[in-house]
């Protein structure tokens, strides 16, 4: 979510219910974020103006947070991937989150419940770089009490059902 939305969640627009056309548009854009307005309109059987207005509304409402490419990390030179679990000092989430966002290779950060507090997904060039990231960057964050690293042997991105 964009920083300004996370910093002030009470300033976000109210949640509006999505109708079946909105959901079809979302599925289509998740599958192909480069789809043209014309192709979206044709696929969901609305005018181009209607499709354009709906996509803009979904963006303004924060439903669509942006567009990006799905990257094969290994082919992009990031041969080591890991989920890292962190236990952190109580009430330090915002501070820790900002420090984790600055880490090279960090691609997903989640505050979770259970045996640990944070789940972090990282991609690095190799295990040496991963070791450096965990031992000298993450474990040196004062609010981080402990970490556990789970190496990823193989990844599969799930495609949205369409």
PDB file of C-alpha atoms in Angstrom:
ATOM      1  CA  UNK A   1       0.000   0.000   0.000  1.00  0.00           C
ATOM      2  CA  UNK A   2       1.379   3.472  -0.703  1.00  0.00           C
ATOM      3  CA  UNK A   3       3.030   5.085   2.330  1.00  0.00           C
ATOM      4  CA  UNK A   4       0.563   7.908   2.544  1.00  0.00           C
ATOM      5  CA  UNK A   5      -2.311   5.430   2.798  1.00  0.00           C
ATOM      6  CA  UNK A   6      -0.570   3.347   5.461  1.00  0.00           C
ATOM      7  CA  UNK A   7       0.440   6.395   7.477  1.00  0.00           C
ATOM      8  CA  UNK A   8      -3.133   7.699   7.723  1.00  0.00           C
ATOM      9  CA  UNK A   9      -5.581   4.829   7.163  1.00  0.00           C
ATOM     10  CA  UNK A  10      -8.454   6.946   8.495  1.00  0.00           C
ATOM     11  CA  UNK A  11      -7.974   9.383   5.569  1.00  0.00           C
ATOM     12  CA  UNK A  12      -8.587   6.722   2.932  1.00  0.00           C
ATOM     13  CA  UNK A  13     -11.862   6.793   1.027  1.00  0.00           C
ATOM     14  CA  UNK A  14     -14.608   4.595   2.429  1.00  0.00           C
ATOM     15  CA  UNK A  15     -14.706   1.056   1.097  1.00  0.00           C
ATOM     16  CA  UNK A  16     -17.239   0.738  -1.704  1.00  0.00           C
ATOM     17  CA  UNK A  17     -18.642  -2.656  -2.660  1.00  0.00           C
ATOM     18  CA  UNK A  18     -17.339  -4.091  -5.925  1.00  0.00           C
ATOM     19  CA  UNK A  19     -19.808  -5.324  -8.497  1.00  0.00           C
ATOM     20  CA  UNK A  20     -19.181  -8.255 -10.866  1.00  0.00           C
ATOM     21  CA  UNK A  21     -17.828  -5.931 -13.585  1.00  0.00           C
ATOM     22  CA  UNK A  22     -15.299  -4.417 -11.145  1.00  0.00           C
ATOM     23  CA  UNK A  23     -14.201  -7.925 -10.149  1.00  0.00           C
ATOM     24  CA  UNK A  24     -13.834  -8.935 -13.810  1.00  0.00           C
ATOM     25  CA  UNK A  25     -11.713  -5.842 -14.453  1.00  0.00           C
ATOM     26  CA  UNK A  26      -9.498  -6.670 -11.462  1.00  0.00           C
ATOM     27  CA  UNK A  27      -9.011 -10.280 -12.622  1.00  0.00           C
ATOM     28  CA  UNK A  28      -8.141  -9.119 -16.109  1.00  0.00           C
ATOM     29  CA  UNK A  29      -5.626  -6.528 -14.899  1.00  0.00           C
ATOM     30  CA  UNK A  30      -4.046  -9.022 -12.482  1.00  0.00           C
ATOM     31  CA  UNK A  31      -3.503 -11.359 -15.410  1.00  0.00           C
ATOM     32  CA  UNK A  32      -2.338  -8.613 -17.790  1.00  0.00           C
ATOM     33  CA  UNK A  33      -1.571  -5.252 -16.210  1.00  0.00           C
ATOM     34  CA  UNK A  34      -0.721  -3.920 -19.666  1.00  0.00           C
ATOM     35  CA  UNK A  35      -4.202  -4.549 -21.066  1.00  0.00           C
ATOM     36  CA  UNK A  36      -5.570  -1.577 -22.983  1.00  0.00           C
ATOM     37  CA  UNK A  37      -8.725   0.226 -21.910  1.00  0.00           C
ATOM     38  CA  UNK A  38     -10.291  -0.954 -25.183  1.00  0.00           C
ATOM     39  CA  UNK A  39      -9.557  -4.616 -24.472  1.00  0.00           C
ATOM     40  CA  UNK A  40     -10.781  -4.292 -20.869  1.00  0.00           C
ATOM     41  CA  UNK A  41     -14.000  -2.661 -22.070  1.00  0.00           C
ATOM     42  CA  UNK A  42     -14.584  -5.348 -24.701  1.00  0.00           C
ATOM     43  CA  UNK A  43     -13.903  -8.172 -22.269  1.00  0.00           C
ATOM     44  CA  UNK A  44     -16.278  -6.909 -19.577  1.00  0.00           C
ATOM     45  CA  UNK A  45     -18.873  -5.585 -22.076  1.00  0.00           C
ATOM     46  CA  UNK A  46     -18.875  -1.899 -21.137  1.00  0.00           C
ATOM     47  CA  UNK A  47     -17.940   1.262 -23.044  1.00  0.00           C
ATOM     48  CA  UNK A  48     -14.330   2.470 -23.033  1.00  0.00           C
ATOM     49  CA  UNK A  49     -15.410   5.530 -21.037  1.00  0.00           C
ATOM     50  CA  UNK A  50     -17.077   3.281 -18.437  1.00  0.00           C
ATOM     51  CA  UNK A  51     -14.002   1.006 -18.226  1.00  0.00           C
ATOM     52  CA  UNK A  52     -11.713   4.022 -17.875  1.00  0.00           C
ATOM     53  CA  UNK A  53     -13.913   5.535 -15.135  1.00  0.00           C
ATOM     54  CA  UNK A  54     -14.089   2.217 -13.259  1.00  0.00           C
ATOM     55  CA  UNK A  55     -10.326   1.678 -13.365  1.00  0.00           C
ATOM     56  CA  UNK A  56      -9.725   5.245 -12.163  1.00  0.00           C
ATOM     57  CA  UNK A  57     -12.244   4.752  -9.342  1.00  0.00           C
ATOM     58  CA  UNK A  58     -10.581   1.480  -8.320  1.00  0.00           C
ATOM     59  CA  UNK A  59      -7.229   3.304  -8.250  1.00  0.00           C
ATOM     60  CA  UNK A  60      -8.617   6.323  -6.358  1.00  0.00           C
ATOM     61  CA  UNK A  61     -10.262   4.002  -3.813  1.00  0.00           C
ATOM     62  CA  UNK A  62      -6.965   2.188  -3.273  1.00  0.00           C
ATOM     63  CA  UNK A  63      -8.284  -1.134  -4.572  1.00  0.00           C
ATOM     64  CA  UNK A  64      -5.694  -1.050  -7.361  1.00  0.00           C
ATOM     65  CA  UNK A  65      -2.442  -0.058  -5.658  1.00  0.00           C
ATOM     66  CA  UNK A  66      -0.351   0.060  -8.816  1.00  0.00           C
ATOM     67  CA  UNK A  67       0.932  -1.954 -11.729  1.00  0.00           C
ATOM     68  CA  UNK A  68       4.099  -4.003 -11.831  1.00  0.00           C
ATOM     69  CA  UNK A  69       5.894  -6.779 -13.652  1.00  0.00           C
ATOM     70  CA  UNK A  70       6.081 -10.318 -12.275  1.00  0.00           C
ATOM     71  CA  UNK A  71       9.786 -11.095 -12.234  1.00  0.00           C
ATOM     72  CA  UNK A  72      11.502 -14.463 -12.329  1.00  0.00           C
ATOM     73  CA  UNK A  73      13.995 -13.654  -9.576  1.00  0.00           C
ATOM     74  CA  UNK A  74      16.468 -16.380 -10.526  1.00  0.00           C
ATOM     75  CA  UNK A  75      16.620 -15.272 -14.163  1.00  0.00           C
ATOM     76  CA  UNK A  76      17.053 -11.692 -12.933  1.00  0.00           C
ATOM     77  CA  UNK A  77      20.213 -12.677 -11.060  1.00  0.00           C
ATOM     78  CA  UNK A  78      18.627 -13.168  -7.655  1.00  0.00           C
ATOM     79  CA  UNK A  79      19.386 -16.859  -7.141  1.00  0.00           C
ATOM     80  CA  UNK A  80      18.712 -17.028  -3.404  1.00  0.00           C
ATOM     81  CA  UNK A  81      15.302 -16.384  -1.872  1.00  0.00           C
ATOM     82  CA  UNK A  82      14.196 -16.728   1.731  1.00  0.00           C
ATOM     83  CA  UNK A  83      11.340 -16.030   4.067  1.00  0.00           C
ATOM     84  CA  UNK A  84      12.680 -14.552   7.259  1.00  0.00           C
ATOM     85  CA  UNK A  85      10.598 -14.565  10.414  1.00  0.00           C
ATOM     86  CA  UNK A  86      11.300 -11.911  13.012  1.00  0.00           C
ATOM     87  CA  UNK A  87      10.345 -11.431  16.625  1.00  0.00           C
ATOM     88  CA  UNK A  88      10.365  -7.732  17.411  1.00  0.00           C
ATOM     89  CA  UNK A  89      10.050  -5.455  20.415  1.00  0.00           C
ATOM     90  CA  UNK A  90       6.393  -4.826  21.249  1.00  0.00           C
ATOM     91  CA  UNK A  91       4.963  -1.699  19.564  1.00  0.00           C
ATOM     92  CA  UNK A  92       7.991  -1.287  17.265  1.00  0.00           C
ATOM     93  CA  UNK A  93       6.259  -2.428  14.048  1.00  0.00           C
ATOM     94  CA  UNK A  94       6.293   0.944  12.269  1.00  0.00           C
ATOM     95  CA  UNK A  95       9.967   1.544  13.024  1.00  0.00           C
ATOM     96  CA  UNK A  96      10.973  -1.977  12.011  1.00  0.00           C
ATOM     97  CA  UNK A  97       8.859  -1.829   8.860  1.00  0.00           C
ATOM     98  CA  UNK A  98      10.629   1.331   7.683  1.00  0.00           C
ATOM     99  CA  UNK A  99      14.047  -0.241   8.276  1.00  0.00           C
ATOM    100  CA  UNK A 100      13.072  -3.463   6.488  1.00  0.00           C
ATOM    101  CA  UNK A 101      11.685  -1.533   3.505  1.00  0.00           C
ATOM    102  CA  UNK A 102      15.160  -0.038   3.000  1.00  0.00           C
ATOM    103  CA  UNK A 103      16.837  -3.446   2.740  1.00  0.00           C
ATOM    104  CA  UNK A 104      18.091  -4.504  -0.673  1.00  0.00           C
ATOM    105  CA  UNK A 105      16.086  -7.438  -1.999  1.00  0.00           C
ATOM    106  CA  UNK A 106      13.135  -7.096   0.389  1.00  0.00           C
ATOM    107  CA  UNK A 107       9.962  -7.719  -1.620  1.00  0.00           C
ATOM    108  CA  UNK A 108       7.215  -8.405   0.916  1.00  0.00           C
ATOM    109  CA  UNK A 109       6.788  -7.483   4.575  1.00  0.00           C
ATOM    110  CA  UNK A 110       3.850  -8.597   6.721  1.00  0.00           C
ATOM    111  CA  UNK A 111       2.912  -8.099  10.372  1.00  0.00           C
ATOM    112  CA  UNK A 112       1.463 -11.454  11.409  1.00  0.00           C
ATOM    113  CA  UNK A 113       0.107 -13.297  14.412  1.00  0.00           C
ATOM    114  CA  UNK A 114       1.544 -16.494  15.848  1.00  0.00           C
ATOM    115  CA  UNK A 115       4.989 -17.566  17.002  1.00  0.00           C
ATOM    116  CA  UNK A 116       6.697 -14.592  15.341  1.00  0.00           C
ATOM    117  CA  UNK A 117       5.718 -11.010  14.532  1.00  0.00           C
ATOM    118  CA  UNK A 118       6.988 -10.256  11.034  1.00  0.00           C
ATOM    119  CA  UNK A 119       7.337 -12.280   7.844  1.00  0.00           C
ATOM    120  CA  UNK A 120       9.812 -10.892   5.320  1.00  0.00           C
ATOM    121  CA  UNK A 121      10.477 -12.186   1.803  1.00  0.00           C
ATOM    122  CA  UNK A 122      13.899 -11.378   0.362  1.00  0.00           C
ATOM    123  CA  UNK A 123      15.721 -12.152  -2.879  1.00  0.00           C
ATOM    124  CA  UNK A 124      19.522 -11.958  -3.072  1.00  0.00           C
ATOM    125  CA  UNK A 125      22.162 -12.885  -5.620  1.00  0.00           C
ATOM    126  CA  UNK A 126      23.425 -15.848  -3.587  1.00  0.00           C
ATOM    127  CA  UNK A 127      23.568 -17.398  -0.108  1.00  0.00           C
ATOM    128  CA  UNK A 128      26.592 -15.292   0.865  1.00  0.00           C
ATOM    129  CA  UNK A 129      24.621 -12.110   0.195  1.00  0.00           C
ATOM    130  CA  UNK A 130      21.634 -13.585   2.047  1.00  0.00           C
ATOM    131  CA  UNK A 131      23.835 -14.398   5.049  1.00  0.00           C
ATOM    132  CA  UNK A 132      25.190 -10.838   5.044  1.00  0.00           C
ATOM    133  CA  UNK A 133      21.681  -9.407   4.862  1.00  0.00           C
ATOM    134  CA  UNK A 134      20.436 -11.485   7.795  1.00  0.00           C
ATOM    135  CA  UNK A 135      23.470 -11.343  10.069  1.00  0.00           C
ATOM    136  CA  UNK A 136      24.658  -7.778   9.540  1.00  0.00           C
ATOM    137  CA  UNK A 137      21.607  -5.856   8.415  1.00  0.00           C
ATOM    138  CA  UNK A 138      18.496  -7.439   9.940  1.00  0.00           C
ATOM    139  CA  UNK A 139      19.903  -8.750  13.210  1.00  0.00           C
ATOM    140  CA  UNK A 140      21.567  -5.384  13.841  1.00  0.00           C
ATOM    141  CA  UNK A 141      18.196  -3.604  13.946  1.00  0.00           C
ATOM    142  CA  UNK A 142      17.817  -2.865  17.690  1.00  0.00           C
ATOM    143  CA  UNK A 143      14.083  -3.717  17.737  1.00  0.00           C
ATOM    144  CA  UNK A 144      14.654  -7.174  16.226  1.00  0.00           C
ATOM    145  CA  UNK A 145      14.828  -9.752  19.018  1.00  0.00           C
ATOM    146  CA  UNK A 146      15.370 -12.859  16.876  1.00  0.00           C
ATOM    147  CA  UNK A 147      15.174 -14.162  13.322  1.00  0.00           C
ATOM    148  CA  UNK A 148      14.694 -17.477  11.581  1.00  0.00           C
ATOM    149  CA  UNK A 149      15.563 -17.928   7.909  1.00  0.00           C
ATOM    150  CA  UNK A 150      13.607 -20.297   5.684  1.00  0.00           C
ATOM    151  CA  UNK A 151      15.336 -20.889   2.341  1.00  0.00           C
ATOM    152  CA  UNK A 152      13.091 -21.061  -0.695  1.00  0.00           C
ATOM    153  CA  UNK A 153      13.999 -23.994  -2.943  1.00  0.00           C
ATOM    154  CA  UNK A 154      11.389 -23.310  -5.624  1.00  0.00           C
ATOM    155  CA  UNK A 155       8.715 -20.663  -6.202  1.00  0.00           C
ATOM    156  CA  UNK A 156       5.511 -20.632  -8.214  1.00  0.00           C
ATOM    157  CA  UNK A 157       3.509 -17.446  -8.681  1.00  0.00           C
ATOM    158  CA  UNK A 158      -0.183 -18.268  -8.818  1.00  0.00           C
ATOM    159  CA  UNK A 159      -2.102 -16.702 -11.657  1.00  0.00           C
ATOM    160  CA  UNK A 160      -5.481 -15.153 -10.866  1.00  0.00           C
ATOM    161  CA  UNK A 161      -8.399 -17.292 -11.895  1.00  0.00           C
ATOM    162  CA  UNK A 162     -10.053 -15.864 -14.946  1.00  0.00           C
TER     163      UNK A 162
END
